[in-house]
PDB file of C-alpha atoms in Angstrom:
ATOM      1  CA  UNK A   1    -188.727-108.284  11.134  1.00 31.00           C
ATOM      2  CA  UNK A   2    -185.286-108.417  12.645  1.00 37.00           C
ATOM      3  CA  UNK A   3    -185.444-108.000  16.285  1.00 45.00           C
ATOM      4  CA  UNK A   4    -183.197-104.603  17.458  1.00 53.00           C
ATOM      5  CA  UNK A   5    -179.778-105.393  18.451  1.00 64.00           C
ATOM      6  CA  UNK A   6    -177.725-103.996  21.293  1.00 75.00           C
ATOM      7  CA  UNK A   7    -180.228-104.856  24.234  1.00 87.00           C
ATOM      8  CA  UNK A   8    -178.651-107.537  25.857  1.00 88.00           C
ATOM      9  CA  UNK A   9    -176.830-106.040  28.690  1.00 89.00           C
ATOM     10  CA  UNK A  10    -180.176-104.142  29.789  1.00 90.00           C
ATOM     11  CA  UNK A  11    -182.063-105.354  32.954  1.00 90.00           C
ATOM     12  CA  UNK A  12    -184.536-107.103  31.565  1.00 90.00           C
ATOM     13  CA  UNK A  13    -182.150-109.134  29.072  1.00 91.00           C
ATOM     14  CA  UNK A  14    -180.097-109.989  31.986  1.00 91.00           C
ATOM     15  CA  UNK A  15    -182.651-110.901  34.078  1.00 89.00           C
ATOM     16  CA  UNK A  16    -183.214-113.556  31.330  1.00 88.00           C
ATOM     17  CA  UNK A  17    -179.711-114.980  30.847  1.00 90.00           C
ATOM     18  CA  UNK A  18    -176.790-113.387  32.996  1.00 89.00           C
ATOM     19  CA  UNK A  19    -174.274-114.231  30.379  1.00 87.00           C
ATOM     20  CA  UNK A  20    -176.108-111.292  28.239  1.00 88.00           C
ATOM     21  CA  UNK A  21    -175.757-113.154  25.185  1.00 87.00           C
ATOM     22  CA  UNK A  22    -177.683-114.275  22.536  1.00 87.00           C
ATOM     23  CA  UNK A  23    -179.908-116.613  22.043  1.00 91.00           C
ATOM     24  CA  UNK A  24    -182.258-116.348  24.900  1.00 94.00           C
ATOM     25  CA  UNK A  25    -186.129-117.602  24.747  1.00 94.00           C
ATOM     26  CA  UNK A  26    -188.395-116.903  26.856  1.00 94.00           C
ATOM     27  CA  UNK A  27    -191.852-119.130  27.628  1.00 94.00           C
ATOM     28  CA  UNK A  28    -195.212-117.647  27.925  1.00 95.00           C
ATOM     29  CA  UNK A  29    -194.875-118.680  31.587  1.00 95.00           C
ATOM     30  CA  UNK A  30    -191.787-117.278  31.778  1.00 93.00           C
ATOM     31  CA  UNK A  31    -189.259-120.060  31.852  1.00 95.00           C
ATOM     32  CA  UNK A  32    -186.576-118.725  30.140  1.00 95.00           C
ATOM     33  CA  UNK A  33    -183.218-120.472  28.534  1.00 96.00           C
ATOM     34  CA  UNK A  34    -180.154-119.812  26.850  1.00 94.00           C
ATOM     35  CA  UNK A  35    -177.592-121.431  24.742  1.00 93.00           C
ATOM     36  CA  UNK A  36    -178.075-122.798  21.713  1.00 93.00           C
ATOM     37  CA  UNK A  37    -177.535-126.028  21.493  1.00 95.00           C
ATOM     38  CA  UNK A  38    -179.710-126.585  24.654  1.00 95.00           C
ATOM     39  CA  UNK A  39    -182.692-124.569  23.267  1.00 96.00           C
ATOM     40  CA  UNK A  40    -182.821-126.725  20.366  1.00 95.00           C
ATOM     41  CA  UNK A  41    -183.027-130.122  22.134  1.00 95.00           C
ATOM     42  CA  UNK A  42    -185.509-127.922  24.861  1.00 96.00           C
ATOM     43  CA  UNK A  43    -187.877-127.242  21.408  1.00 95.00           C
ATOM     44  CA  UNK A  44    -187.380-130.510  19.916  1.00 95.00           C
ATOM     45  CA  UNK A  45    -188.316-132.339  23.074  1.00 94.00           C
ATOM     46  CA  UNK A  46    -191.054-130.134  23.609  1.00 94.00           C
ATOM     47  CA  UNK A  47    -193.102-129.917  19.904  1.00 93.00           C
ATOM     48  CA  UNK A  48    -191.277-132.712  18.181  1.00 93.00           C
ATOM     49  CA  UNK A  49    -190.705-135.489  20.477  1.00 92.00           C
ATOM     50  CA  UNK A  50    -189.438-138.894  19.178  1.00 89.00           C
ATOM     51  CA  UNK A  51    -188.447-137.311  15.755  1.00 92.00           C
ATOM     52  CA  UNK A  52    -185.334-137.464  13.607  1.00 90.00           C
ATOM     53  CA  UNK A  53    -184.836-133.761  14.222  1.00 94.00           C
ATOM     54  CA  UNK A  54    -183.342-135.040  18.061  1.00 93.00           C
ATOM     55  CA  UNK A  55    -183.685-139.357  17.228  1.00 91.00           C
ATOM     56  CA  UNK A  56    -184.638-141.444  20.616  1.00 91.00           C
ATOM     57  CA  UNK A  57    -182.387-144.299  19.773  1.00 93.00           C
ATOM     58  CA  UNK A  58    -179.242-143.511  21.335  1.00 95.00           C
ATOM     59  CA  UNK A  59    -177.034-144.178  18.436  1.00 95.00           C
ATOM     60  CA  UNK A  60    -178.932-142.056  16.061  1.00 93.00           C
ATOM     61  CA  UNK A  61    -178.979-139.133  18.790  1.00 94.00           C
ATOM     62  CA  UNK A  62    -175.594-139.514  19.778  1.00 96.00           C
ATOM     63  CA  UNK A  63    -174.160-139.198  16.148  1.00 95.00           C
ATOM     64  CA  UNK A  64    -176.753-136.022  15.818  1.00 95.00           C
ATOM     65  CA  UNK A  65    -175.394-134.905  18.748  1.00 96.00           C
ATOM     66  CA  UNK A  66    -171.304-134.517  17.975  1.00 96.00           C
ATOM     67  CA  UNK A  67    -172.138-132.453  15.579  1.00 97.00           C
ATOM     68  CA  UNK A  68    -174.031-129.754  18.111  1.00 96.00           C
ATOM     69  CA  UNK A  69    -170.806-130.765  20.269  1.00 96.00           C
ATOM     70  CA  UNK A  70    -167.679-130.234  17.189  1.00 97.00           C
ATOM     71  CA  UNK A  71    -169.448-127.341  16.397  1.00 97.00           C
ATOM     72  CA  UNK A  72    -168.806-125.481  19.843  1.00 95.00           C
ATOM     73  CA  UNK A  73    -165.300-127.080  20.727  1.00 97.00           C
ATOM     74  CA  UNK A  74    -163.838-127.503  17.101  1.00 98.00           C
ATOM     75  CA  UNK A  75    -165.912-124.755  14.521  1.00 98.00           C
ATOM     76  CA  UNK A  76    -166.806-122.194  16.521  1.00 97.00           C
ATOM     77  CA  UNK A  77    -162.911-120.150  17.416  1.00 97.00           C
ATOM     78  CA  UNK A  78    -161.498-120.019  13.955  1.00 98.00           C
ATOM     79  CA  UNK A  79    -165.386-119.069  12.551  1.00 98.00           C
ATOM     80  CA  UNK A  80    -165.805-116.307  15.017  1.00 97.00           C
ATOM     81  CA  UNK A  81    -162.778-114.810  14.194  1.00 98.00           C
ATOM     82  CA  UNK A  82    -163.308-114.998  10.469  1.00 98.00           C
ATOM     83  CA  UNK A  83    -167.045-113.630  11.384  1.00 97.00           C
ATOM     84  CA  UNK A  84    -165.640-110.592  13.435  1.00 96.00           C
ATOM     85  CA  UNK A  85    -163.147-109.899  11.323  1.00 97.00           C
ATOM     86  CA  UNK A  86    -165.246-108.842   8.069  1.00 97.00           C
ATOM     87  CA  UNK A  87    -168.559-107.788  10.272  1.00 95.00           C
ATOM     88  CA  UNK A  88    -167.370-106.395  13.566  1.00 93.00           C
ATOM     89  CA  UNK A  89    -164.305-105.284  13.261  1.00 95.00           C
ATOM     90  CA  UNK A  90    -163.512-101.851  11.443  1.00 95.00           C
ATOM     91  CA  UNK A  91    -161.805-102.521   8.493  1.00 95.00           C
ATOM     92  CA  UNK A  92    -158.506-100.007  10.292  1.00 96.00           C
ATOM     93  CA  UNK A  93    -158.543-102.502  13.139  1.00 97.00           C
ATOM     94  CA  UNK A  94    -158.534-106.328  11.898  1.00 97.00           C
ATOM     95  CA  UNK A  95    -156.103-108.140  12.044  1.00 97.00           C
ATOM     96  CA  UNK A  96    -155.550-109.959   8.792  1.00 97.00           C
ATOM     97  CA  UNK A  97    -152.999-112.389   9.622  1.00 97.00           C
ATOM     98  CA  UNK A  98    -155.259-114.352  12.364  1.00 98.00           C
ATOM     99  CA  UNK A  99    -157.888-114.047  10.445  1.00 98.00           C
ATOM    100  CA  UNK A 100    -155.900-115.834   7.547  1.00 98.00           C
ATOM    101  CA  UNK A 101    -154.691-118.207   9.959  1.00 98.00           C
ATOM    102  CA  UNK A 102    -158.170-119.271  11.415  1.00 98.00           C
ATOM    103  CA  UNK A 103    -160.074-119.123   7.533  1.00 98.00           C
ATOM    104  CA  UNK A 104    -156.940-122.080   6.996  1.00 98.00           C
ATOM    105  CA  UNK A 105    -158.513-123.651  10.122  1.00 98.00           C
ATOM    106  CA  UNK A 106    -161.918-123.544   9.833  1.00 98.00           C
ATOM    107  CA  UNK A 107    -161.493-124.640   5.941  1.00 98.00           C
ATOM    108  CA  UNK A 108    -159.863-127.556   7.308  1.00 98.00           C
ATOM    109  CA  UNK A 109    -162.778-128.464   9.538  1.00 98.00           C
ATOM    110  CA  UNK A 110    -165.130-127.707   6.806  1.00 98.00           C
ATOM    111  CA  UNK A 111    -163.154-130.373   4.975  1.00 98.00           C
ATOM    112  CA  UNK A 112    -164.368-133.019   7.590  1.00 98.00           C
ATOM    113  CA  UNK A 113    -167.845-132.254   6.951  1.00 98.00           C
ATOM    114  CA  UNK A 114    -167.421-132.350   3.085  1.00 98.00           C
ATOM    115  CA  UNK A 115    -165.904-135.942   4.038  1.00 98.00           C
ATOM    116  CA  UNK A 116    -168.894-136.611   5.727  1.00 98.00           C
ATOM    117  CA  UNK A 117    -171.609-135.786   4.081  1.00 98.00           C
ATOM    118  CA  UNK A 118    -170.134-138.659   1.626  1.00 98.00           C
ATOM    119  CA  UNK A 119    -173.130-140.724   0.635  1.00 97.00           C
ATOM    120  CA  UNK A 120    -175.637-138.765   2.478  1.00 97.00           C
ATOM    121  CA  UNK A 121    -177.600-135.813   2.696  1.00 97.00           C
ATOM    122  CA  UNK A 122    -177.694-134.583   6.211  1.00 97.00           C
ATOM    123  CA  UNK A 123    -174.613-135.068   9.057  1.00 96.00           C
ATOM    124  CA  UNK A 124    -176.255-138.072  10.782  1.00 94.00           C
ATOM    125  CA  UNK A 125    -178.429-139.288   8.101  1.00 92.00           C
ATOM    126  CA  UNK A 126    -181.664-137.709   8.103  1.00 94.00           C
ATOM    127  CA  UNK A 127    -182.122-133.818   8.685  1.00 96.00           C
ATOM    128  CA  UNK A 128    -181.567-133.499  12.739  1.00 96.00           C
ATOM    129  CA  UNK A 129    -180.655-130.698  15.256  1.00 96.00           C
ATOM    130  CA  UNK A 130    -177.287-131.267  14.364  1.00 96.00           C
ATOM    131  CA  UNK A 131    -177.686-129.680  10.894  1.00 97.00           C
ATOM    132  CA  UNK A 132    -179.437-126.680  12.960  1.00 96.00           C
ATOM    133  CA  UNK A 133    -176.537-126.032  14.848  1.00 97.00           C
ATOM    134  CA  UNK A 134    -174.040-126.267  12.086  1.00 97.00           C
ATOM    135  CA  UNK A 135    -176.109-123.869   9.763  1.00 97.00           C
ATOM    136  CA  UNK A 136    -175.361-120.549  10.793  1.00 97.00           C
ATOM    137  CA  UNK A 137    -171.837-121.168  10.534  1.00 98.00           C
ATOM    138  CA  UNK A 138    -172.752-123.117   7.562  1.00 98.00           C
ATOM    139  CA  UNK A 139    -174.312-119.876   5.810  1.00 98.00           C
ATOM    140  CA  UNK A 140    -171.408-117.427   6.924  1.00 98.00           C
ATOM    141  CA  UNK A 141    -168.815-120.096   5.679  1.00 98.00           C
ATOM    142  CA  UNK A 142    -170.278-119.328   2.071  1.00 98.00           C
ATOM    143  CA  UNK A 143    -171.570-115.650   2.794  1.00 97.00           C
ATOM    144  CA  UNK A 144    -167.764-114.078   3.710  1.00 97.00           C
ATOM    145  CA  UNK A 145    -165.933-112.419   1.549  1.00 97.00           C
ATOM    146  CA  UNK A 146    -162.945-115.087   1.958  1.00 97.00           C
ATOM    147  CA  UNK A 147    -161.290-117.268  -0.390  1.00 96.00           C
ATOM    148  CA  UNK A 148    -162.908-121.223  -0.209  1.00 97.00           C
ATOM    149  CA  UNK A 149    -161.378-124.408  -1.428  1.00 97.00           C
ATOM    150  CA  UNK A 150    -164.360-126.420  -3.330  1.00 98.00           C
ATOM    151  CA  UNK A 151    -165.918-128.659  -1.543  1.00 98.00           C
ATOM    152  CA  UNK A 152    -168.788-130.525  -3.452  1.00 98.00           C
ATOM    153  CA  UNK A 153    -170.723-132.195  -0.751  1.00 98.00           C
ATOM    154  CA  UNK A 154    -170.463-129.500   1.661  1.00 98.00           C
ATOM    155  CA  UNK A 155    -171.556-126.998  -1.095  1.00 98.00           C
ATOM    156  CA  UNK A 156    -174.772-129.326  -2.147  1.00 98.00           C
ATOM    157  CA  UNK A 157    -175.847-129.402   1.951  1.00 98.00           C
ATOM    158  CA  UNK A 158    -175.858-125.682   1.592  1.00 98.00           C
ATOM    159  CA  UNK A 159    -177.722-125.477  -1.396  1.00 98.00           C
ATOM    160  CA  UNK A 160    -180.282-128.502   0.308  1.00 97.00           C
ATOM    161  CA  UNK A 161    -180.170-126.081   3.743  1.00 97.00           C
ATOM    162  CA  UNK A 162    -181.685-123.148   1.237  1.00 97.00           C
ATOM    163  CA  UNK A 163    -183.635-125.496  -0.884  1.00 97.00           C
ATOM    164  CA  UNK A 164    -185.360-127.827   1.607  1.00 93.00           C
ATOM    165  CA  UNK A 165    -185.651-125.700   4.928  1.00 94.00           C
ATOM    166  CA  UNK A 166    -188.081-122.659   4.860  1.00 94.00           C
ATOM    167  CA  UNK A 167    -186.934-122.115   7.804  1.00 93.00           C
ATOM    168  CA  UNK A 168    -183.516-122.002   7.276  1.00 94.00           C
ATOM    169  CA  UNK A 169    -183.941-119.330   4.753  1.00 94.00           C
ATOM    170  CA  UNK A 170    -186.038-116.865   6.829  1.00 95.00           C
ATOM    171  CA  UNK A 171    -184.058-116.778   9.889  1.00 93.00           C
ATOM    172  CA  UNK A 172    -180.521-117.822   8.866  1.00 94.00           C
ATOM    173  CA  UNK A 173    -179.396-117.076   5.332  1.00 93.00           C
ATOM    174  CA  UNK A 174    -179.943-113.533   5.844  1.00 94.00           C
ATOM    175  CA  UNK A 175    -178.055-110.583   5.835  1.00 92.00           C
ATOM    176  CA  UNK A 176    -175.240-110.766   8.499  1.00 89.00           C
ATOM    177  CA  UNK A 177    -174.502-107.914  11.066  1.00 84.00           C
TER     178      UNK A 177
END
């Protein structure tokens, strides 16, 4: 079940993370943290140390890394526009022409990750937190009702994402709102 939506600028959600955003995760002890990209190294340090999912050789965990990193600085604008546009926004008050413009962006970043995934399955080799972090924007890429180039490779990770990844089924592929 689908936690209820709309709570985060109540006391208690604030008390958790000030910027009254989601994600937010609270401990049974009550450490609490937010943003994404820093919960997932928090749980992968925590219940999966020395993994692939976050790789101790610096290398490895550096090139798992940029991705978490591209995705906030490069992917993220032009995808949350496209995302607000078609979920957000009442149809009366998008505005179609950024949207268009930042669909042509984000398509063209997409392409970089199609060029990646060239002879491989996962962004830095083997599954890691860096495929985490791309696949929610991953999953609305191919769940908006906008117009995609093909894009083979990137296409296949999807269908691995689904395939592979309980996980990434139950809690991402899912209905957006």
């Amino acid at each position: 079940m689908r936690a209820a939506t709309g709570r985060t600028t109540e006391p208690f959600y604030r008390a958790m993370n000030p910027n009254s955003r989601v994600p937010t995760i609270e401990e049974a002890d009550g450490f609490t943290l937010w943003e994404s990209n820093t919960i997932l190294r928090y749980l992968v340090a925590r219940h999966a140390p020395g993994s692939s999912l976050h790789p101790p050789e610096p290398r490895l965990r550096a090139d798992a890394e940029r991705w978490m990193d591209w995705q906030l600085a490069s992917l993220n604008g032009p995808m949350v526009t496209v995302f607000f546009t078609y979920v957000r926004t009442p149809e009366a008050a998008r505005d179609y022409p950024a949207t268009h413009r930042a669909r042509d962006a984000a398509e063209a970043l997409w392409r970089m990750v199609d060029a990646r995934l060239e002879g491989r399955d996962y962004l830095a080799g083997a599954f890691s937190i860096g495929d985490i972090a791309l696949g929610p924007y991953l999953h609305r890429w191919f769940a908006l009702p906008i117009d995609r180039a093909p894009m083979p490779r990137l296409e296949a990770y999807y269908a691995r994402l689904k395939a592979g990844h309980p996980g990434f089924v139950k809690h991402v592929a899912v209905e957006m709102s």
